[in-house]
Amino acid sequence: MTSTDFPKPTLIPVNGVELEVFEAGRENAGRPIVLCHGWPDHAFTWRHQMPALAAAGYHVIRTRSSTSPPS
């Protein structure tokens, strides 16, 4: 994965809502690292760090934060 190959999102149901999650380095499942951002940034903000962390042996998990309440 390069910084131009941003991962496709996966929807994960959690407590009645679906979280949009972007992952890299799934083969490193025993070494998770979760990336967070603040508003108004997007998961794409981490496009350069995700491949570097995956290459370093981490399972990188990036959720999309939203200011919208669940419907």
PDB file of C-alpha atoms in Angstrom:
ATOM      1  CA  MET A   1       0.000   0.000   0.000  1.00  0.00           C
ATOM      2  CA  THR A   2       1.332   3.410  -0.941  1.00  0.00           C
ATOM      3  CA  SER A   3       0.077   6.795   0.201  1.00  0.00           C
ATOM      4  CA  THR A   4      -1.890   7.064  -3.062  1.00  0.00           C
ATOM      5  CA  ASP A   5      -3.615   3.687  -2.488  1.00  0.00           C
ATOM      6  CA  PHE A   6      -6.069   4.624   0.227  1.00  0.00           C
ATOM      7  CA  PRO A   7      -7.929   1.537   1.569  1.00  0.00           C
ATOM      8  CA  LYS A   8     -11.609   0.945   0.869  1.00  0.00           C
ATOM      9  CA  PRO A   9     -13.856   1.338   3.917  1.00  0.00           C
ATOM     10  CA  THR A  10     -15.461  -1.527   5.814  1.00  0.00           C
ATOM     11  CA  LEU A  11     -18.720  -1.049   7.738  1.00  0.00           C
ATOM     12  CA  ILE A  12     -18.683  -2.631  11.205  1.00  0.00           C
ATOM     13  CA  PRO A  13     -21.878  -2.799  13.325  1.00  0.00           C
ATOM     14  CA  VAL A  14     -21.267  -1.648  16.918  1.00  0.00           C
ATOM     15  CA  ASN A  15     -24.015  -1.014  19.488  1.00  0.00           C
ATOM     16  CA  GLY A  16     -26.694  -0.280  16.895  1.00  0.00           C
ATOM     17  CA  VAL A  17     -24.584   1.972  14.644  1.00  0.00           C
ATOM     18  CA  GLU A  18     -22.285   1.196  11.729  1.00  0.00           C
ATOM     19  CA  LEU A  19     -18.730   2.481  11.937  1.00  0.00           C
ATOM     20  CA  GLU A  20     -16.859   3.190   8.725  1.00  0.00           C
ATOM     21  CA  VAL A  21     -13.370   1.749   9.202  1.00  0.00           C
ATOM     22  CA  PHE A  22     -10.285   1.943   6.983  1.00  0.00           C
ATOM     23  CA  GLU A  23      -7.600  -0.705   7.571  1.00  0.00           C
ATOM     24  CA  ALA A  24      -4.065  -1.462   6.453  1.00  0.00           C
ATOM     25  CA  GLY A  25      -1.765  -4.278   7.510  1.00  0.00           C
ATOM     26  CA  ARG A  26      -4.497  -6.788   8.411  1.00  0.00           C
ATOM     27  CA  GLU A  27      -1.836  -9.497   8.288  1.00  0.00           C
ATOM     28  CA  ASN A  28      -0.401  -7.850  11.433  1.00  0.00           C
ATOM     29  CA  ALA A  29      -3.611  -8.437  13.424  1.00  0.00           C
ATOM     30  CA  GLY A  30      -1.769  -8.975  16.715  1.00  0.00           C
ATOM     31  CA  ARG A  31      -0.338  -5.445  16.665  1.00  0.00           C
ATOM     32  CA  PRO A  32      -3.276  -3.035  16.321  1.00  0.00           C
ATOM     33  CA  ILE A  33      -2.889   0.728  16.263  1.00  0.00           C
ATOM     34  CA  VAL A  34      -5.916   3.049  16.052  1.00  0.00           C
ATOM     35  CA  LEU A  35      -5.607   6.454  14.392  1.00  0.00           C
ATOM     36  CA  CYS A  36      -7.972   9.298  15.321  1.00  0.00           C
ATOM     37  CA  HIS A  37      -8.572  12.741  13.917  1.00  0.00           C
ATOM     38  CA  GLY A  38     -10.559  15.810  14.804  1.00  0.00           C
ATOM     39  CA  TRP A  39     -13.186  17.743  12.911  1.00  0.00           C
ATOM     40  CA  PRO A  40     -13.127  18.741  10.054  1.00  0.00           C
ATOM     41  CA  ASP A  41     -10.429  16.286   8.965  1.00  0.00           C
ATOM     42  CA  HIS A  42     -11.144  12.938   7.290  1.00  0.00           C
ATOM     43  CA  ALA A  43      -9.568   9.488   7.453  1.00  0.00           C
ATOM     44  CA  PHE A  44      -7.682  10.481   4.280  1.00  0.00           C
ATOM     45  CA  THR A  45      -5.588  12.738   6.542  1.00  0.00           C
ATOM     46  CA  TRP A  46      -3.653   9.604   7.567  1.00  0.00           C
ATOM     47  CA  ARG A  47      -2.924   8.463   3.963  1.00  0.00           C
ATOM     48  CA  HIS A  48       0.852   8.853   4.392  1.00  0.00           C
ATOM     49  CA  GLN A  49       1.141   7.313   7.863  1.00  0.00           C
ATOM     50  CA  MET A  50      -1.045   4.218   7.250  1.00  0.00           C
ATOM     51  CA  PRO A  51       1.290   2.469   4.751  1.00  0.00           C
ATOM     52  CA  ALA A  52       4.378   3.300   6.821  1.00  0.00           C
ATOM     53  CA  LEU A  53       2.822   1.891  10.008  1.00  0.00           C
ATOM     54  CA  ALA A  54       1.592  -1.244   8.164  1.00  0.00           C
ATOM     55  CA  ALA A  55       5.090  -1.754   6.738  1.00  0.00           C
ATOM     56  CA  ALA A  56       6.459  -1.441  10.284  1.00  0.00           C
ATOM     57  CA  GLY A  57       4.288  -4.396  11.336  1.00  0.00           C
ATOM     58  CA  TYR A  58       1.105  -2.784  12.652  1.00  0.00           C
ATOM     59  CA  HIS A  59      -2.548  -3.491  11.888  1.00  0.00           C
ATOM     60  CA  VAL A  60      -3.644   0.084  11.272  1.00  0.00           C
ATOM     61  CA  ILE A  61      -7.290   0.859  12.048  1.00  0.00           C
ATOM     62  CA  ARG A  62      -8.737   4.228  11.172  1.00  0.00           C
ATOM     63  CA  THR A  63     -12.372   5.094  11.890  1.00  0.00           C
ATOM     64  CA  ARG A  64     -14.233   7.885  10.184  1.00  0.00           C
ATOM     65  CA  SER A  65     -15.407  10.362  12.777  1.00  0.00           C
ATOM     66  CA  SER A  66     -18.619  12.242  12.210  1.00  0.00           C
ATOM     67  CA  THR A  67     -20.374  15.062  13.971  1.00  0.00           C
ATOM     68  CA  SER A  68     -23.742  13.702  12.844  1.00  0.00           C
ATOM     69  CA  PRO A  69     -25.769  11.785  15.423  1.00  0.00           C
ATOM     70  CA  PRO A  70     -26.754   8.202  14.537  1.00  0.00           C
ATOM     71  CA  SER A  71     -30.087   7.941  12.750  1.00  0.00           C
TER      72      SER A  71
END
